[in-house]
Amino acid sequence: MTRIPGLTTFLASSVRRLTRATSVCSQRKLLVTRDLGPDTMSLLYAREDLEVVTWPEDRDCERSWLLDNVPGAAGAIVMVTEKIDEEVLERAGPNLKVISTTSVGFEHVDLQGLYRRKIRLGYTPDVLNNAVADVAVMLALMAGRLADQGVTLVKEGKWPAHNFGPFHFVGPQLSPVPSISTTRTVGFLGFGRIAQATLARLAAFGVTHCIYSTNPSSPHDRERDAALAEQLKLRAVARVDLDTLARDSDVLILLAPGGAATRHVIDEAFLRKMGSRAVLVNVARGTLVDSDALAKALREGWIWGAAVDVVEGEPQVGADHPLVREPRCVVVPHIGSATFETRLGMVRTAATNALAGLDEVDMPAELDVAARLARLTPRV
Amino acid sequence: MTRIPGLTTFLASSVRRLTRATSVCSQRKLLVTRDLGPDTMSLLYAREDLEVVTWPEDRDCERSWLLDNVPGAAGAIVMVTEKIDEEVLERAGPNLKVISTTSVGFEHVDLQGLYRRKIRLGYTPDVLNNAVADVAVMLALMAGRLADQGVTLVKEGKWPAHNFGPFHFVGPQLSPVPSISTTRTVGFLGFGRIAQATLARLAAFGVTHCIYSTNPSSPHDRERDAALAEQLKLRAVARVDLDTLARDSDVLILLAPGGAATRHVIDEAFLRKMGSRAVLVNVARGTLVDSDALAKALREGWIWGAAVDVVEGEPQVGADHPLVREPRCVVVPHIGSATFETRLGMVRTAATNALAGLDEVDMPAELDVAARLARLTPRV
C-alpha cells in the first residue's frame, strides 16, 4: 500500500472539523488568528462548547480571512499583527464578548470600539518581562562592545590582518573598572516592570546609579526608589527630567509606552545632549525614536552606539533604512519576547484569557479598558 | 608660509629622541612594543634614567624590529602578539631584568627561559575580569537569542517579509519564566575570578544553579561555594565531573586556562552529551575547543548555539573557517578585554610592573614563575 505522508493526520483533522461543524448551533465561535502550538490548542479543542476556527497557515493571518470569519464570533485570540478596528468589530456583531491579544501591547486594538461594545480585552503583560530585560542587556552590551562590527570583521575574513593594539576596536565598558571608572549610570525612559527587571540585571554588572524619566503626571514613588537602591546596592535611584536623563546616562534604555504622547521623544535635540560614549537601547516602541536623528547622531559621533529591537514603521524596514545602514546601530527584528518559554507563557495566557472572557469570569490578565481610555484622554 | 600638517610634532619628537640619544650611556633601555597611549607613555618618559624605545607603528610589532632592538634592554613591555622565546632572551643579553606583558595570559612567554635567567614577569590579571565577564554574558545571550541571525535578516532586507508567529525565530531563554521554566543552570569549565564575576551577573538574570569543573588536582573549596550560593541567592553551587557539566548546563561558559592539559577538552564526545537547547560560550582559549567537532554539533543540532571570542589558531581564522561559516556560531575577534577603561588599566599596570621590575621593588602584578613552572610539571 502506498503511504501518503500526512494523509492520516489530514483525514483525522477533517473528520474533527466536520464533527464540530455539525454541532455548530450549540457552539460559540472562538476565532484564533494563529496556530498557538499543540499544548495550547488542545486547551481550546477540549472545550466541547466552542467552535474553534483557526487561521490555517504558518504566516500572518490575512485581513480578508479575519473579516470573513469574524462574523458571529464570541471571542477572538489575535496577534499583534492583526488590526482590531471598527470594521472588524462591526463585522463581528453583537456576539463578541472578548478579544484576547497575544501581546503586552494593544496599539493594534481600537479601545474606544471595545469600550462602546462592552467587549473585554485580555493581554499578556509580565510573562515577557524577563525575556525583554535579557534582550535589553544583550543590546546594551552589543552596542558598547562593537559586537556586530566584530562579527562582520570575522565573516569578511579580516581577522588574520586585524592588528592587536591596546586601543584598537575598544568600546565603553558596561561595568566599572576599579581605579579607572568607578561610576556607571544607567538611564531609563519609562520605569515599569521591564525597566526594573533590566535594572536588577545591570546592578550585577556593577552599575552604580540609576536615573529615570517617566510620565510627569504619574506620582513619584520615592519609597519604591529608595527600596530598589537598597536592594540592588545602588548609590541612587532617582527620577530626573529629560535633560538630565540625556546628559547623565552612560547607557539609556527606552522602555516607555508608544503612542502620540511619546512620539519622537528621542529627537535631535535630545541626542545632542547625550555623551559621546553613551549607548542607546530601544526595546519598547519604534515611535519613541526619530530614526533619521538617531542615524545622524551615530554618523556624527554624538553618541557611541545604539541597538534597537523596534523601529518606527516596522516591519517595513528595508536594507536601505538609515538605521540598518549605520554601522554603529544594531537592529534586530523585534525579538524581545522571542523565546520558547516566554512565547509558550504568552499563548497560554492568551488562551486562558479568552476562555475566561467567554465564561464571564476573571481573566489572568485583563486590561481595564475604561481606566486606560481615561488615562489616554489628552491633558490640556 | 606653507604649513605641513604634523611637521611641528615630528620635529619636536625628533629633538626629544636626539636629546635622549645623547644621554644614552647613563640610561637603561626599556623596550616597548606598542604605543601605550599618551597617559601611560608619559609615565615612562618622565623617567630620566630610562631610554624608552618604542615600536613606532600603529600595527603589530615586527619580529625583526624586536630582535634588532632588544639587545642590551633592561626591560620590555610587550603585547600578547610578541613571542618572547629563547631567541629573544638570548639576544637581549644579561641586562634583561623584567618582561612586562600587557595581558593576563603568558603562553607567548618562555617561562623556562625567564626562570633560568632570573628575569621577572609582570602581567595584568584581574583588571580585565569585568570586561571579559561582560562579554561572556553578551555572547551567552547572543547565541541563545539568535542575535546574529536577527541582525543579518534585517541587513538583508528580509524584515518586511518576516512573519510573526508565536514560535518563529525563538531561542532558549537565559532567565527563567515563572510557571514555565523554573530552573536555569549555568556551567563553568574553570572557576576562577572571571567565572565568578560572570556567575554574579547571571545570578541577576535568575539563574538558579551553578555547576563547574576545574583542575581535578586543585582543592575543592566547599566553603567558598556555599558562601557564593548564599550571597548570589542560588539554590546550589557545585563542583561536578565533566559528564555532569556537559549534561546539565543550560549555558556552558569556558573559562579554563589553555595549554596541552586542556586542549580539545570540548570534543565530539563532550558535545554529544550536551542538551539540544544548550549554549556554549568560549571566552578563554581557543585550544579548549575542537572547532570541527563544535561546527558539527551546531550543524547537526546536538546543541542550540555557540558564541566564541577565541578560536584555536587565531588570528588565522578566515571566512571559510568551519565556525565562521556556521550560522549558529557567533565569532568575535578576541574582544574580551577590549574596552577603553580596561585597556587603560592594563597598559598602566604593564607600565608600573615594568618600572617596578627595573627598580627591583614589588610589582602590582607579578607572576611567580617558579611556582607556575612547578604546577605545569606533568603529573604521572
Short mmCIF file of C-alpha atoms in Angstrom, two decimals, chain A residues 34-37 40 58-60 79-81 102 127 130-135 137-138 141-142 145-181 184 197 200-202 204-206 277 304 309-311 314-319 324 330-348, chain B residues 34-37 40 58-60 79-81 102 127 130-135 137-138 141-142 145-181 184 197 200-202 204-206 277 304 309-311 314-319 324 330-348:
data_model
loop_
_atom_site.label_atom_id
_atom_site.label_comp_id
_atom_site.label_asym_id
_atom_site.label_seq_id
_atom_site.Cartn_x
_atom_site.Cartn_y
_atom_site.Cartn_z
CA ARG A 34 -2.57 31.79 14.52
CA ASP A 35 -1.82 28.20 15.47
CA LEU A 36 -0.80 28.51 19.13
CA GLY A 37 1.06 25.20 19.23
CA THR A 40 -2.26 25.40 23.93
CA ASP A 58 2.07 29.37 9.08
CA ARG A 59 2.21 33.08 8.26
CA ASP A 60 0.45 36.28 9.30
CA MET A 79 -1.66 38.55 17.38
CA VAL A 80 -0.06 41.99 17.35
CA THR A 81 -0.14 41.73 13.53
CA THR A 102 -1.08 37.53 22.44
CA VAL A 127 5.17 36.94 31.32
CA ASN A 130 12.40 38.61 31.72
CA ALA A 131 12.78 37.88 28.02
CA VAL A 132 12.74 41.59 27.15
CA ALA A 133 15.04 42.52 30.03
CA ASP A 134 17.51 39.87 28.79
CA VAL A 135 17.47 41.40 25.31
CA VAL A 137 21.11 43.88 28.43
CA MET A 138 22.28 41.98 25.34
CA LEU A 141 26.49 45.16 25.53
CA MET A 142 26.40 44.66 21.76
CA ARG A 145 31.36 46.38 22.59
CA LEU A 146 31.02 46.70 18.80
CA ALA A 147 29.67 43.15 18.60
CA ASP A 148 28.23 43.43 15.13
CA GLN A 149 31.39 45.04 13.75
CA GLY A 150 33.36 42.19 15.33
CA VAL A 151 31.15 39.50 13.81
CA THR A 152 31.29 41.24 10.42
CA LEU A 153 35.09 41.62 10.54
CA VAL A 154 35.44 37.88 11.14
CA LYS A 155 32.87 36.91 8.49
CA GLU A 156 34.65 39.10 5.94
CA GLY A 157 37.87 37.21 6.60
CA LYS A 158 39.64 40.21 8.12
CA TRP A 159 40.67 38.67 11.46
CA PRO A 160 44.09 37.46 10.24
CA ALA A 161 45.07 41.02 9.24
CA HIS A 162 43.42 42.61 12.28
CA ASN A 163 46.17 44.13 14.40
CA PHE A 164 46.20 43.95 18.14
CA GLY A 165 46.66 47.35 19.72
CA PRO A 166 45.76 48.36 23.24
CA PHE A 167 43.15 50.79 21.93
CA HIS A 168 42.08 49.00 18.77
CA PHE A 169 38.45 48.02 18.48
CA VAL A 170 37.61 49.13 22.01
CA GLY A 171 34.30 50.40 23.28
CA PRO A 172 32.97 51.83 26.52
CA GLN A 173 32.60 49.24 29.27
CA LEU A 174 29.23 48.49 30.86
CA SER A 175 30.75 47.53 34.20
CA PRO A 176 33.15 49.74 36.14
CA VAL A 177 36.89 49.13 36.30
CA PRO A 178 38.45 49.65 39.73
CA SER A 179 40.75 52.71 39.78
CA ILE A 180 39.74 53.75 36.24
CA SER A 181 35.99 54.28 36.11
CA ARG A 184 28.33 53.83 35.76
CA ALA A 197 13.94 43.81 35.75
CA ALA A 200 18.28 44.32 38.53
CA ARG A 201 20.44 42.64 35.87
CA LEU A 202 22.60 45.73 35.30
CA ALA A 204 25.02 42.87 38.98
CA PHE A 205 27.37 44.29 36.33
CA GLY A 206 28.36 46.95 38.83
CA ARG A 277 30.46 57.38 24.76
CA TRP A 304 28.82 55.93 20.82
CA ASP A 309 14.72 45.80 18.75
CA VAL A 310 11.99 48.07 17.39
CA VAL A 311 11.94 50.65 14.61
CA GLU A 314 8.39 48.12 11.32
CA PRO A 315 8.31 45.61 9.75
CA GLN A 316 8.62 47.90 6.71
CA VAL A 317 12.31 48.39 7.48
CA GLY A 318 14.47 47.53 4.49
CA ALA A 319 18.20 47.16 3.97
CA VAL A 324 20.14 49.49 9.17
CA VAL A 330 22.49 47.08 15.83
CA VAL A 331 18.99 46.35 14.51
CA VAL A 332 17.22 43.10 15.41
CA PRO A 333 13.70 42.23 14.19
CA HIS A 334 11.59 42.68 17.33
CA ILE A 335 12.80 39.58 19.15
CA GLY A 336 12.23 40.94 22.68
CA SER A 337 9.82 38.20 23.73
CA ALA A 338 11.06 35.57 21.26
CA THR A 339 11.95 32.62 23.47
CA PHE A 340 10.35 29.19 23.65
CA GLU A 341 9.46 29.68 27.29
CA THR A 342 8.02 33.19 27.07
CA ARG A 343 6.03 32.56 23.92
CA LEU A 344 4.60 29.42 25.47
CA GLY A 345 3.65 31.50 28.51
CA MET A 346 2.11 34.16 26.25
CA VAL A 347 -0.06 31.81 24.18
CA ARG A 348 -1.20 30.00 27.33
CA ARG B 34 53.41 49.21 21.18
CA ASP B 35 52.43 52.82 21.84
CA LEU B 36 50.57 52.60 25.16
CA GLY B 37 48.73 55.89 24.73
CA THR B 40 50.83 55.82 30.08
CA ASP B 58 50.22 51.52 14.73
CA ARG B 59 50.27 47.81 13.99
CA ASP B 60 51.74 44.61 15.48
CA MET B 79 51.86 42.53 23.90
CA VAL B 80 50.33 39.09 23.56
CA THR B 81 51.31 39.24 19.89
CA THR B 102 50.08 43.64 28.64
CA VAL B 127 41.88 44.36 35.76
CA ASN B 130 34.77 42.69 34.44
CA ALA B 131 35.30 43.32 30.73
CA VAL B 132 35.54 39.60 29.99
CA ALA B 133 32.60 38.73 32.24
CA ASP B 134 30.52 41.33 30.38
CA VAL B 135 31.39 39.72 27.05
CA VAL B 137 27.11 37.31 29.23
CA MET B 138 26.73 39.13 25.92
CA LEU B 141 22.59 35.95 25.16
CA MET B 142 23.60 36.35 21.50
CA ARG B 145 18.57 34.64 21.15
CA LEU B 146 19.82 34.23 17.56
CA ALA B 147 21.20 37.78 17.63
CA ASP B 148 23.44 37.43 14.61
CA GLN B 149 20.71 35.78 12.54
CA GLY B 150 18.41 38.66 13.53
CA VAL B 151 20.94 41.32 12.53
CA THR B 152 21.62 39.51 9.25
CA LEU B 153 17.91 39.11 8.45
CA VAL B 154 17.43 42.87 8.86
CA LYS B 155 20.57 43.80 6.90
CA GLU B 156 19.46 41.54 4.04
CA GLY B 157 16.18 43.42 3.84
CA LYS B 158 14.09 40.46 4.96
CA TRP B 159 12.29 42.07 7.91
CA PRO B 160 9.26 43.24 5.86
CA ALA B 161 8.53 39.67 4.73
CA HIS B 162 9.39 38.14 8.13
CA ASN B 163 6.18 36.70 9.55
CA PHE B 164 5.25 36.97 13.17
CA GLY B 165 4.39 33.60 14.67
CA PRO B 166 4.39 32.67 18.33
CA PHE B 167 7.23 30.21 17.76
CA HIS B 168 9.07 31.89 14.91
CA PHE B 169 12.68 32.88 15.48
CA VAL B 170 12.63 31.87 19.13
CA GLY B 171 15.53 30.65 21.22
CA PRO B 172 16.03 29.29 24.72
CA GLN B 173 15.71 31.92 27.40
CA LEU B 174 18.61 32.73 29.73
CA SER B 175 16.34 33.76 32.58
CA PRO B 176 13.52 31.60 33.93
CA VAL B 177 9.85 32.20 33.15
CA PRO B 178 7.51 31.77 36.12
CA SER B 179 5.24 28.71 35.68
CA ILE B 180 7.09 27.57 32.52
CA SER B 181 10.77 27.06 33.31
CA ARG B 184 18.28 27.52 34.83
CA ALA B 197 32.28 37.56 38.09
CA ALA B 200 27.40 37.09 39.73
CA ARG B 201 25.95 38.71 36.59
CA LEU B 202 23.98 35.61 35.58
CA ALA B 204 20.74 38.54 38.49
CA PHE B 205 19.11 37.06 35.39
CA GLY B 206 17.52 34.47 37.64
CA ARG B 277 18.88 23.71 23.75
CA TRP B 304 21.43 25.06 20.28
CA ASP B 309 35.67 35.17 21.46
CA VAL B 310 38.64 32.88 20.86
CA VAL B 311 39.36 30.24 18.23
CA GLU B 314 43.59 32.73 15.85
CA PRO B 315 44.07 35.19 14.29
CA GLN B 316 44.49 32.85 11.33
CA VAL B 317 40.74 32.36 11.18
CA GLY B 318 39.38 33.14 7.74
CA ALA B 319 35.89 33.47 6.30
CA VAL B 324 32.73 31.24 10.94
CA VAL B 330 28.82 33.82 16.78
CA VAL B 331 32.55 34.52 16.32
CA VAL B 332 34.05 37.79 17.56
CA PRO B 333 37.76 38.65 17.20
CA HIS B 334 39.06 38.27 20.77
CA ILE B 335 37.43 41.41 22.17
CA GLY B 336 37.13 40.15 25.77
CA SER B 337 39.20 42.92 27.30
CA ALA B 338 38.60 45.49 24.55
CA THR B 339 37.22 48.47 26.41
CA PHE B 340 38.72 51.92 26.89
CA GLU B 341 38.70 51.52 30.64
CA THR B 342 40.16 48.02 30.86
CA ARG B 343 42.85 48.58 28.27
CA LEU B 344 43.84 51.78 30.05
CA GLY B 345 44.03 49.77 33.27
CA MET B 346 46.08 47.08 31.52
CA VAL B 347 48.67 49.40 29.97
CA ARG B 348 49.01 51.29 33.25
#
